[in-house]
PDB file of C-alpha atoms in Angstrom:
ATOM      1  CA  UNK W  11      67.919 -84.097 -33.113  1.00 52.00           C
ATOM      2  CA  UNK W  12      65.048 -86.566 -33.239  1.00 61.00           C
ATOM      3  CA  UNK W  13      61.371 -86.752 -32.405  1.00 54.00           C
ATOM      4  CA  UNK W  14      61.802 -88.683 -29.127  1.00 63.00           C
ATOM      5  CA  UNK W  15      60.638 -86.842 -26.016  1.00 56.00           C
ATOM      6  CA  UNK W  16      63.495 -85.064 -24.240  1.00 61.00           C
ATOM      7  CA  UNK W  17      61.809 -85.028 -20.820  1.00 61.00           C
ATOM      8  CA  UNK W  18      64.264 -87.535 -19.298  1.00 86.00           C
ATOM      9  CA  UNK W  19      67.969 -86.954 -18.778  1.00 94.00           C
ATOM     10  CA  UNK W  20      70.504 -89.053 -20.641  1.00 96.00           C
ATOM     11  CA  UNK W  21      71.487 -90.706 -17.365  1.00 95.00           C
ATOM     12  CA  UNK W  22      67.869 -91.704 -16.788  1.00 95.00           C
ATOM     13  CA  UNK W  23      67.651 -93.030 -20.340  1.00 97.00           C
ATOM     14  CA  UNK W  24      70.817 -95.081 -19.833  1.00 97.00           C
ATOM     15  CA  UNK W  25      69.496 -96.613 -16.628  1.00 96.00           C
ATOM     16  CA  UNK W  26      66.167 -97.363 -18.315  1.00 97.00           C
ATOM     17  CA  UNK W  27      68.113 -99.153 -21.056  1.00 98.00           C
ATOM     18  CA  UNK W  28      69.877-101.177 -18.365  1.00 97.00           C
ATOM     19  CA  UNK W  29      66.530-102.001 -16.748  1.00 97.00           C
ATOM     20  CA  UNK W  30      65.016-103.161 -20.055  1.00 97.00           C
ATOM     21  CA  UNK W  31      68.055-105.391 -20.655  1.00 96.00           C
ATOM     22  CA  UNK W  32      67.872-106.954 -17.191  1.00 96.00           C
ATOM     23  CA  UNK W  33      64.161-107.633 -17.546  1.00 95.00           C
ATOM     24  CA  UNK W  34      64.739-109.315 -20.911  1.00 94.00           C
ATOM     25  CA  UNK W  35      67.571-111.351 -19.477  1.00 92.00           C
ATOM     26  CA  UNK W  36      65.311-112.444 -16.663  1.00 93.00           C
ATOM     27  CA  UNK W  37      62.809-113.801 -19.204  1.00 89.00           C
ATOM     28  CA  UNK W  38      65.363-116.279 -20.561  1.00 86.00           C
ATOM     29  CA  UNK W  39      67.582-116.530 -17.513  1.00 84.00           C
ATOM     30  CA  UNK W  40      70.556-115.583 -19.664  1.00 82.00           C
ATOM     31  CA  UNK W  41      71.905-113.091 -22.157  1.00 81.00           C
ATOM     32  CA  UNK W  42      74.886-110.857 -22.802  1.00 87.00           C
ATOM     33  CA  UNK W  43      73.969-108.650 -19.873  1.00 91.00           C
ATOM     34  CA  UNK W  44      77.488-107.466 -19.095  1.00 90.00           C
ATOM     35  CA  UNK W  45      77.786-105.854 -22.515  1.00 92.00           C
ATOM     36  CA  UNK W  46      74.295-104.341 -22.345  1.00 94.00           C
ATOM     37  CA  UNK W  47      74.964-102.715 -18.987  1.00 95.00           C
ATOM     38  CA  UNK W  48      78.367-101.477 -20.118  1.00 95.00           C
ATOM     39  CA  UNK W  49      77.162-100.019 -23.422  1.00 97.00           C
ATOM     40  CA  UNK W  50      73.975 -98.413 -22.062  1.00 98.00           C
ATOM     41  CA  UNK W  51      75.502 -94.943 -21.744  1.00 97.00           C
ATOM     42  CA  UNK W  52      76.784 -94.806 -25.315  1.00 97.00           C
ATOM     43  CA  UNK W  53      73.434 -96.157 -26.561  1.00 98.00           C
ATOM     44  CA  UNK W  54      71.572 -93.477 -24.596  1.00 98.00           C
ATOM     45  CA  UNK W  55      73.737 -90.753 -26.127  1.00 98.00           C
ATOM     46  CA  UNK W  56      73.291 -92.302 -29.575  1.00 98.00           C
ATOM     47  CA  UNK W  57      69.506 -92.528 -29.505  1.00 98.00           C
ATOM     48  CA  UNK W  58      68.585 -89.567 -27.329  1.00 97.00           C
ATOM     49  CA  UNK W  59      71.199 -87.036 -28.365  1.00 97.00           C
ATOM     50  CA  UNK W  60      72.938 -87.836 -31.636  1.00 97.00           C
ATOM     51  CA  UNK W  61      70.764 -89.834 -34.018  1.00 98.00           C
ATOM     52  CA  UNK W  62      68.204 -88.244 -36.301  1.00 97.00           C
ATOM     53  CA  UNK W  63      65.351 -90.762 -36.564  1.00 97.00           C
ATOM     54  CA  UNK W  64      61.602 -91.239 -36.232  1.00 97.00           C
ATOM     55  CA  UNK W  65      60.509 -93.962 -33.779  1.00 96.00           C
ATOM     56  CA  UNK W  66      57.182 -94.348 -35.511  1.00 95.00           C
ATOM     57  CA  UNK W  67      58.854 -94.703 -38.930  1.00 96.00           C
ATOM     58  CA  UNK W  68      61.968 -96.890 -38.549  1.00 95.00           C
ATOM     59  CA  UNK W  69      62.682 -96.939 -42.299  1.00 95.00           C
ATOM     60  CA  UNK W  70      62.357 -93.177 -42.811  1.00 97.00           C
ATOM     61  CA  UNK W  71      64.703 -92.487 -45.705  1.00 97.00           C
ATOM     62  CA  UNK W  72      66.371 -89.416 -44.168  1.00 97.00           C
ATOM     63  CA  UNK W  73      67.240 -91.174 -40.901  1.00 98.00           C
ATOM     64  CA  UNK W  74      70.707 -91.656 -39.515  1.00 98.00           C
ATOM     65  CA  UNK W  75      71.561 -95.353 -39.464  1.00 98.00           C
ATOM     66  CA  UNK W  76      72.783 -97.260 -36.412  1.00 98.00           C
ATOM     67  CA  UNK W  77      74.531-100.475 -37.374  1.00 98.00           C
ATOM     68  CA  UNK W  78      75.128-103.072 -34.676  1.00 96.00           C
ATOM     69  CA  UNK W  79      78.121-105.038 -35.910  1.00 95.00           C
ATOM     70  CA  UNK W  80      78.204-107.086 -32.681  1.00 92.00           C
ATOM     71  CA  UNK W  81      75.207-109.399 -33.129  1.00 88.00           C
ATOM     72  CA  UNK W  82      75.353-110.804 -29.602  1.00 88.00           C
ATOM     73  CA  UNK W  83      74.810-107.273 -28.238  1.00 90.00           C
ATOM     74  CA  UNK W  84      71.264-107.487 -29.582  1.00 94.00           C
ATOM     75  CA  UNK W  85      69.757-107.368 -26.089  1.00 95.00           C
ATOM     76  CA  UNK W  86      71.466-103.985 -25.603  1.00 96.00           C
ATOM     77  CA  UNK W  87      70.095-102.555 -28.831  1.00 97.00           C
ATOM     78  CA  UNK W  88      66.606-103.961 -28.154  1.00 97.00           C
ATOM     79  CA  UNK W  89      66.705-102.181 -24.807  1.00 97.00           C
ATOM     80  CA  UNK W  90      67.557 -98.895 -26.540  1.00 98.00           C
ATOM     81  CA  UNK W  91      64.832 -99.425 -29.166  1.00 98.00           C
ATOM     82  CA  UNK W  92      62.311-100.168 -26.410  1.00 97.00           C
ATOM     83  CA  UNK W  93      63.298 -97.010 -24.567  1.00 97.00           C
ATOM     84  CA  UNK W  94      63.119 -94.985 -27.795  1.00 97.00           C
ATOM     85  CA  UNK W  95      59.634 -96.261 -28.624  1.00 96.00           C
ATOM     86  CA  UNK W  96      60.674 -98.037 -31.807  1.00 97.00           C
ATOM     87  CA  UNK W  97      59.573-101.296 -30.179  1.00 97.00           C
ATOM     88  CA  UNK W  98      56.527-101.602 -27.894  1.00 96.00           C
ATOM     89  CA  UNK W  99      57.355-102.380 -24.278  1.00 95.00           C
ATOM     90  CA  UNK W 100      54.989-105.366 -24.299  1.00 94.00           C
ATOM     91  CA  UNK W 101      57.400-107.206 -26.602  1.00 95.00           C
ATOM     92  CA  UNK W 102      60.075-107.220 -23.923  1.00 95.00           C
ATOM     93  CA  UNK W 103      58.536-110.385 -22.471  1.00 94.00           C
ATOM     94  CA  UNK W 104      58.996-112.231 -25.773  1.00 95.00           C
ATOM     95  CA  UNK W 105      62.787-111.895 -25.800  1.00 94.00           C
ATOM     96  CA  UNK W 106      64.442-115.008 -27.208  1.00 90.00           C
ATOM     97  CA  UNK W 107      61.166-116.870 -27.631  1.00 91.00           C
ATOM     98  CA  UNK W 108      59.981-118.737 -30.722  1.00 91.00           C
ATOM     99  CA  UNK W 109      58.505-116.364 -33.343  1.00 91.00           C
ATOM    100  CA  UNK W 110      59.670-113.333 -31.353  1.00 94.00           C
ATOM    101  CA  UNK W 111      60.873-110.203 -33.122  1.00 96.00           C
ATOM    102  CA  UNK W 112      63.639-110.122 -30.504  1.00 94.00           C
ATOM    103  CA  UNK W 113      65.899-113.123 -31.221  1.00 91.00           C
ATOM    104  CA  UNK W 114      68.946-113.563 -29.006  1.00 85.00           C
ATOM    105  CA  UNK W 115      71.276-112.552 -31.846  1.00 88.00           C
ATOM    106  CA  UNK W 116      70.342-109.508 -33.908  1.00 86.00           C
ATOM    107  CA  UNK W 117      68.638-110.099 -37.257  1.00 91.00           C
ATOM    108  CA  UNK W 118      67.620-107.259 -39.538  1.00 92.00           C
ATOM    109  CA  UNK W 119      64.786-109.307 -41.041  1.00 91.00           C
ATOM    110  CA  UNK W 120      63.131-109.681 -37.631  1.00 93.00           C
ATOM    111  CA  UNK W 121      63.352-106.418 -35.745  1.00 96.00           C
ATOM    112  CA  UNK W 122      62.320-102.849 -36.617  1.00 95.00           C
ATOM    113  CA  UNK W 123      65.329-100.607 -36.051  1.00 96.00           C
ATOM    114  CA  UNK W 124      67.839-103.455 -36.394  1.00 96.00           C
ATOM    115  CA  UNK W 125      69.538-102.245 -39.563  1.00 96.00           C
ATOM    116  CA  UNK W 126      71.915-105.172 -40.193  1.00 95.00           C
ATOM    117  CA  UNK W 127      72.409-108.788 -39.187  1.00 93.00           C
ATOM    118  CA  UNK W 128      75.670-108.807 -37.259  1.00 84.00           C
ATOM    119  CA  UNK W 129      76.030-112.342 -35.941  1.00 75.00           C
ATOM    120  CA  UNK W 130      79.202-113.023 -37.927  1.00 79.00           C
ATOM    121  CA  UNK W 131      81.659-110.610 -36.348  1.00 86.00           C
ATOM    122  CA  UNK W 132      83.923-108.309 -38.312  1.00 88.00           C
ATOM    123  CA  UNK W 133      81.521-107.366 -41.118  1.00 93.00           C
ATOM    124  CA  UNK W 134      79.616-104.417 -39.696  1.00 95.00           C
ATOM    125  CA  UNK W 135      82.143-101.753 -40.579  1.00 97.00           C
ATOM    126  CA  UNK W 136      82.352-103.011 -44.166  1.00 97.00           C
ATOM    127  CA  UNK W 137      78.570-102.841 -44.479  1.00 97.00           C
ATOM    128  CA  UNK W 138      78.679 -99.326 -43.045  1.00 98.00           C
ATOM    129  CA  UNK W 139      81.270 -98.282 -45.630  1.00 98.00           C
ATOM    130  CA  UNK W 140      78.991 -99.497 -48.424  1.00 98.00           C
ATOM    131  CA  UNK W 141      76.002 -97.714 -46.916  1.00 98.00           C
ATOM    132  CA  UNK W 142      77.955 -94.468 -46.610  1.00 98.00           C
ATOM    133  CA  UNK W 143      78.976 -94.661 -50.258  1.00 98.00           C
ATOM    134  CA  UNK W 144      75.358 -95.281 -51.217  1.00 98.00           C
ATOM    135  CA  UNK W 145      74.088 -92.369 -49.150  1.00 98.00           C
ATOM    136  CA  UNK W 146      76.665 -90.069 -50.719  1.00 98.00           C
ATOM    137  CA  UNK W 147      75.648 -91.178 -54.206  1.00 97.00           C
ATOM    138  CA  UNK W 148      72.079 -90.134 -53.384  1.00 97.00           C
ATOM    139  CA  UNK W 149      73.154 -86.791 -51.966  1.00 98.00           C
ATOM    140  CA  UNK W 150      71.907 -87.751 -48.507  1.00 98.00           C
ATOM    141  CA  UNK W 151      72.988 -85.826 -45.412  1.00 97.00           C
ATOM    142  CA  UNK W 152      72.466 -88.857 -43.170  1.00 98.00           C
ATOM    143  CA  UNK W 153      75.193 -90.328 -40.978  1.00 98.00           C
ATOM    144  CA  UNK W 154      75.934 -93.993 -40.321  1.00 98.00           C
ATOM    145  CA  UNK W 155      76.938 -94.919 -36.773  1.00 98.00           C
ATOM    146  CA  UNK W 156      78.560 -98.344 -36.472  1.00 98.00           C
ATOM    147  CA  UNK W 157      79.023 -99.978 -33.080  1.00 97.00           C
ATOM    148  CA  UNK W 158      81.756-102.611 -33.040  1.00 95.00           C
ATOM    149  CA  UNK W 159      83.727-104.354 -30.317  1.00 93.00           C
ATOM    150  CA  UNK W 160      87.391-104.442 -29.420  1.00 93.00           C
ATOM    151  CA  UNK W 161      87.262-108.169 -30.216  1.00 90.00           C
ATOM    152  CA  UNK W 162      86.334-107.306 -33.802  1.00 92.00           C
ATOM    153  CA  UNK W 163      89.693-105.587 -34.142  1.00 94.00           C
ATOM    154  CA  UNK W 164      91.045-109.136 -34.469  1.00 91.00           C
ATOM    155  CA  UNK W 165      89.352-109.399 -37.858  1.00 92.00           C
ATOM    156  CA  UNK W 166      91.192-108.397 -41.010  1.00 94.00           C
ATOM    157  CA  UNK W 167      87.905-107.390 -42.612  1.00 96.00           C
ATOM    158  CA  UNK W 168      87.560-104.627 -40.016  1.00 96.00           C
ATOM    159  CA  UNK W 169      90.864-103.105 -41.062  1.00 96.00           C
ATOM    160  CA  UNK W 170      90.061-103.465 -44.771  1.00 97.00           C
ATOM    161  CA  UNK W 171      86.899-101.485 -44.100  1.00 98.00           C
ATOM    162  CA  UNK W 172      88.819 -98.891 -42.065  1.00 98.00           C
ATOM    163  CA  UNK W 173      91.276 -98.405 -44.936  1.00 98.00           C
ATOM    164  CA  UNK W 174      88.434 -98.182 -47.475  1.00 98.00           C
ATOM    165  CA  UNK W 175      86.548 -95.591 -45.423  1.00 98.00           C
ATOM    166  CA  UNK W 176      89.585 -93.364 -45.317  1.00 98.00           C
ATOM    167  CA  UNK W 177      90.287 -93.844 -49.026  1.00 98.00           C
ATOM    168  CA  UNK W 178      86.741 -92.775 -49.914  1.00 98.00           C
ATOM    169  CA  UNK W 179      86.819 -89.886 -47.411  1.00 98.00           C
ATOM    170  CA  UNK W 180      83.612 -91.033 -45.773  1.00 98.00           C
ATOM    171  CA  UNK W 181      82.864 -88.114 -43.489  1.00 98.00           C
ATOM    172  CA  UNK W 182      79.343 -89.493 -42.973  1.00 98.00           C
ATOM    173  CA  UNK W 183      80.697 -92.494 -41.037  1.00 98.00           C
ATOM    174  CA  UNK W 184      81.102 -92.515 -37.250  1.00 98.00           C
ATOM    175  CA  UNK W 185      82.463 -95.754 -35.780  1.00 98.00           C
ATOM    176  CA  UNK W 186      81.955 -96.497 -32.087  1.00 98.00           C
ATOM    177  CA  UNK W 187      84.284 -99.064 -30.527  1.00 97.00           C
ATOM    178  CA  UNK W 188      83.203-100.642 -27.248  1.00 96.00           C
ATOM    179  CA  UNK W 189      86.477-101.391 -25.481  1.00 96.00           C
ATOM    180  CA  UNK W 190      85.621-103.608 -22.515  1.00 91.00           C
ATOM    181  CA  UNK W 191      88.669-105.878 -22.923  1.00 82.00           C
ATOM    182  CA  UNK W 192      86.547-109.030 -22.908  1.00 80.00           C
ATOM    183  CA  UNK W 193      85.857-111.685 -25.496  1.00 75.00           C
ATOM    184  CA  UNK W 194      84.908-115.352 -25.413  1.00 70.00           C
ATOM    185  CA  UNK W 195      88.454-116.651 -24.949  1.00 71.00           C
ATOM    186  CA  UNK W 196      89.620-114.103 -22.384  1.00 73.00           C
ATOM    187  CA  UNK W 197      90.893-110.526 -22.254  1.00 76.00           C
ATOM    188  CA  UNK W 198      90.880-108.958 -25.718  1.00 77.00           C
ATOM    189  CA  UNK W 199      94.268-107.340 -25.149  1.00 80.00           C
ATOM    190  CA  UNK W 200      95.773-110.772 -24.437  1.00 72.00           C
ATOM    191  CA  UNK W 201      94.072-112.622 -27.312  1.00 76.00           C
ATOM    192  CA  UNK W 202      95.423-110.149 -29.882  1.00 81.00           C
ATOM    193  CA  UNK W 203      96.842-106.858 -28.653  1.00 81.00           C
ATOM    194  CA  UNK W 204      95.099-103.789 -30.084  1.00 86.00           C
ATOM    195  CA  UNK W 205      97.102-101.001 -28.448  1.00 89.00           C
ATOM    196  CA  UNK W 206      98.139 -98.357 -29.316  1.00 94.00           C
ATOM    197  CA  UNK W 207      94.570 -98.206 -30.599  1.00 95.00           C
ATOM    198  CA  UNK W 208      94.429 -94.431 -31.069  1.00 97.00           C
ATOM    199  CA  UNK W 209      97.634 -94.347 -33.102  1.00 97.00           C
ATOM    200  CA  UNK W 210      96.484 -97.242 -35.266  1.00 97.00           C
ATOM    201  CA  UNK W 211      93.207 -95.623 -36.252  1.00 98.00           C
ATOM    202  CA  UNK W 212      94.952 -92.315 -36.918  1.00 98.00           C
ATOM    203  CA  UNK W 213      97.429 -94.144 -39.125  1.00 97.00           C
ATOM    204  CA  UNK W 214      94.474 -95.432 -41.146  1.00 97.00           C
ATOM    205  CA  UNK W 215      93.370 -91.844 -41.762  1.00 98.00           C
ATOM    206  CA  UNK W 216      90.533 -91.494 -39.244  1.00 98.00           C
ATOM    207  CA  UNK W 217      89.651 -88.641 -36.901  1.00 98.00           C
ATOM    208  CA  UNK W 218      90.039 -90.315 -33.490  1.00 98.00           C
ATOM    209  CA  UNK W 219      88.704 -89.586 -30.018  1.00 98.00           C
ATOM    210  CA  UNK W 220      89.006 -91.804 -26.932  1.00 98.00           C
ATOM    211  CA  UNK W 221      86.658 -91.319 -23.984  1.00 98.00           C
ATOM    212  CA  UNK W 222      85.286 -92.989 -20.891  1.00 98.00           C
ATOM    213  CA  UNK W 223      82.329 -94.826 -22.389  1.00 97.00           C
ATOM    214  CA  UNK W 224      80.402 -94.605 -19.126  1.00 97.00           C
ATOM    215  CA  UNK W 225      80.806 -90.825 -18.786  1.00 97.00           C
ATOM    216  CA  UNK W 226      77.751 -89.304 -20.433  1.00 97.00           C
ATOM    217  CA  UNK W 227      79.154 -85.767 -20.558  1.00 96.00           C
ATOM    218  CA  UNK W 228      82.340 -86.986 -22.232  1.00 97.00           C
ATOM    219  CA  UNK W 229      80.345 -89.106 -24.677  1.00 98.00           C
ATOM    220  CA  UNK W 230      78.041 -86.231 -25.585  1.00 97.00           C
ATOM    221  CA  UNK W 231      80.980 -83.942 -26.298  1.00 97.00           C
ATOM    222  CA  UNK W 232      82.702 -86.621 -28.376  1.00 98.00           C
ATOM    223  CA  UNK W 233      79.585 -87.382 -30.422  1.00 98.00           C
ATOM    224  CA  UNK W 234      79.105 -83.666 -31.115  1.00 98.00           C
ATOM    225  CA  UNK W 235      82.751 -83.213 -32.090  1.00 98.00           C
ATOM    226  CA  UNK W 236      82.656 -86.238 -34.403  1.00 98.00           C
ATOM    227  CA  UNK W 237      79.609 -84.988 -36.233  1.00 97.00           C
ATOM    228  CA  UNK W 238      80.987 -81.456 -36.543  1.00 97.00           C
ATOM    229  CA  UNK W 239      84.534 -82.428 -37.594  1.00 98.00           C
ATOM    230  CA  UNK W 240      85.164 -80.397 -40.766  1.00 97.00           C
ATOM    231  CA  UNK W 241      87.744 -82.580 -42.505  1.00 97.00           C
ATOM    232  CA  UNK W 242      86.655 -85.107 -45.183  1.00 97.00           C
ATOM    233  CA  UNK W 243      87.536 -88.236 -43.226  1.00 98.00           C
ATOM    234  CA  UNK W 244      85.730 -90.926 -41.225  1.00 98.00           C
ATOM    235  CA  UNK W 245      85.475 -90.514 -37.474  1.00 98.00           C
ATOM    236  CA  UNK W 246      85.875 -93.038 -34.661  1.00 98.00           C
ATOM    237  CA  UNK W 247      85.047 -92.746 -30.965  1.00 98.00           C
ATOM    238  CA  UNK W 248      86.867 -95.303 -28.834  1.00 98.00           C
ATOM    239  CA  UNK W 249      84.733 -95.923 -25.749  1.00 98.00           C
ATOM    240  CA  UNK W 250      86.290 -97.572 -22.702  1.00 97.00           C
ATOM    241  CA  UNK W 251      83.395 -99.238 -20.875  1.00 96.00           C
ATOM    242  CA  UNK W 252      82.951-101.374 -17.764  1.00 94.00           C
ATOM    243  CA  UNK W 253      81.130-104.675 -18.133  1.00 91.00           C
ATOM    244  CA  UNK W 254      78.106-104.902 -15.840  1.00 92.00           C
ATOM    245  CA  UNK W 255      78.104-101.135 -15.232  1.00 94.00           C
ATOM    246  CA  UNK W 256      75.432-100.059 -12.753  1.00 94.00           C
ATOM    247  CA  UNK W 257      75.155-103.385 -10.929  1.00 94.00           C
ATOM    248  CA  UNK W 258      78.156-103.589  -8.565  1.00 92.00           C
ATOM    249  CA  UNK W 259      78.068-107.334  -7.932  1.00 89.00           C
ATOM    250  CA  UNK W 260      78.042-108.011 -11.687  1.00 88.00           C
ATOM    251  CA  UNK W 261      80.841-105.509 -12.315  1.00 88.00           C
ATOM    252  CA  UNK W 262      83.147-107.641 -10.167  1.00 85.00           C
ATOM    253  CA  UNK W 263      82.425-111.032 -11.758  1.00 78.00           C
ATOM    254  CA  UNK W 264      85.644-112.649 -12.960  1.00 70.00           C
ATOM    255  CA  UNK W 265      84.199-113.890 -16.247  1.00 66.00           C
ATOM    256  CA  UNK W 266      82.028-111.204 -17.779  1.00 66.00           C
ATOM    257  CA  UNK W 267      81.823-111.979 -21.509  1.00 69.00           C
ATOM    258  CA  UNK W 268      78.767-114.126 -20.775  1.00 72.00           C
ATOM    259  CA  UNK W 269      77.859-113.461 -17.157  1.00 75.00           C
ATOM    260  CA  UNK W 270      76.234-116.301 -15.281  1.00 77.00           C
ATOM    261  CA  UNK W 271      73.293-114.844 -13.383  1.00 84.00           C
ATOM    262  CA  UNK W 272      71.463-117.098 -10.945  1.00 85.00           C
ATOM    263  CA  UNK W 273      67.662-117.077 -10.871  1.00 88.00           C
ATOM    264  CA  UNK W 274      67.521-115.140  -7.597  1.00 89.00           C
ATOM    265  CA  UNK W 275      70.038-112.539  -8.805  1.00 92.00           C
ATOM    266  CA  UNK W 276      67.925-110.858 -11.473  1.00 93.00           C
ATOM    267  CA  UNK W 277      65.742-109.079  -8.943  1.00 94.00           C
ATOM    268  CA  UNK W 278      68.835-108.249  -6.887  1.00 94.00           C
ATOM    269  CA  UNK W 279      70.415-106.695  -9.980  1.00 94.00           C
ATOM    270  CA  UNK W 280      67.315-104.587 -10.630  1.00 94.00           C
ATOM    271  CA  UNK W 281      67.320-103.424  -7.010  1.00 95.00           C
ATOM    272  CA  UNK W 282      71.030-102.582  -7.165  1.00 94.00           C
ATOM    273  CA  UNK W 283      70.436-100.565 -10.324  1.00 94.00           C
ATOM    274  CA  UNK W 284      67.607 -98.609  -8.686  1.00 91.00           C
ATOM    275  CA  UNK W 285      69.702 -97.923  -5.580  1.00 88.00           C
ATOM    276  CA  UNK W 286      72.495 -96.514  -7.702  1.00 81.00           C
ATOM    277  CA  UNK W 287      70.299 -94.070  -9.609  1.00 70.00           C
TER     278      UNK W 287
END
């Protein structure tokens, strides 16, 4: 659906996204790597299957929009934009540096392809609702995809936006929820329980699907079904993901919201990723 070369499989794209993220993390010796590895599959399906966009023209008016509500996932989105050719690979080495277009938290003013600034959590879905209303007023056929976290379900603003989207019958809105059950203070389900998550979103008037967020075939089918859903209502895909996916020794770390990676472990992580391909 876009002008990016389709010569690589989605699995290869996802692992390339993981590799880009690890290499950026290695530059700074830190980063939200667990989230980037976990969300790589849904980002691969977004950018190399679902989204209609032009890498060489990030502000093309007819593009589908991808809104990253979770600003600290910026390293994950940069990795996808690098893989998609929106950003040149040479910029990977500037991650988190002064004057870089790749700051550690996503900023729309800095980075081509970064549609919104999402550092203050809980606002992305509201921005997406406004964008969808604007696109409809212009008669646009574009979709808005909004990636948010299970931790953002703690925020009342998220649920205000969910209610508004249903009220306005925004069938051009597809929300993606990364459910990894981790946030800064512990397990998301223990900080503020969000289950039964499917029933709650249905009660707010959304078309709901829940899938394994690391199963590319399941993701592809869900993305296709969301886009093709005929009823005039917003759509949400709840994606259960595994933090650190693809690097076994990171998958098993006890604290994964901000994984501590020692200097000698970055190369080990890259090797583990390659061995698992």
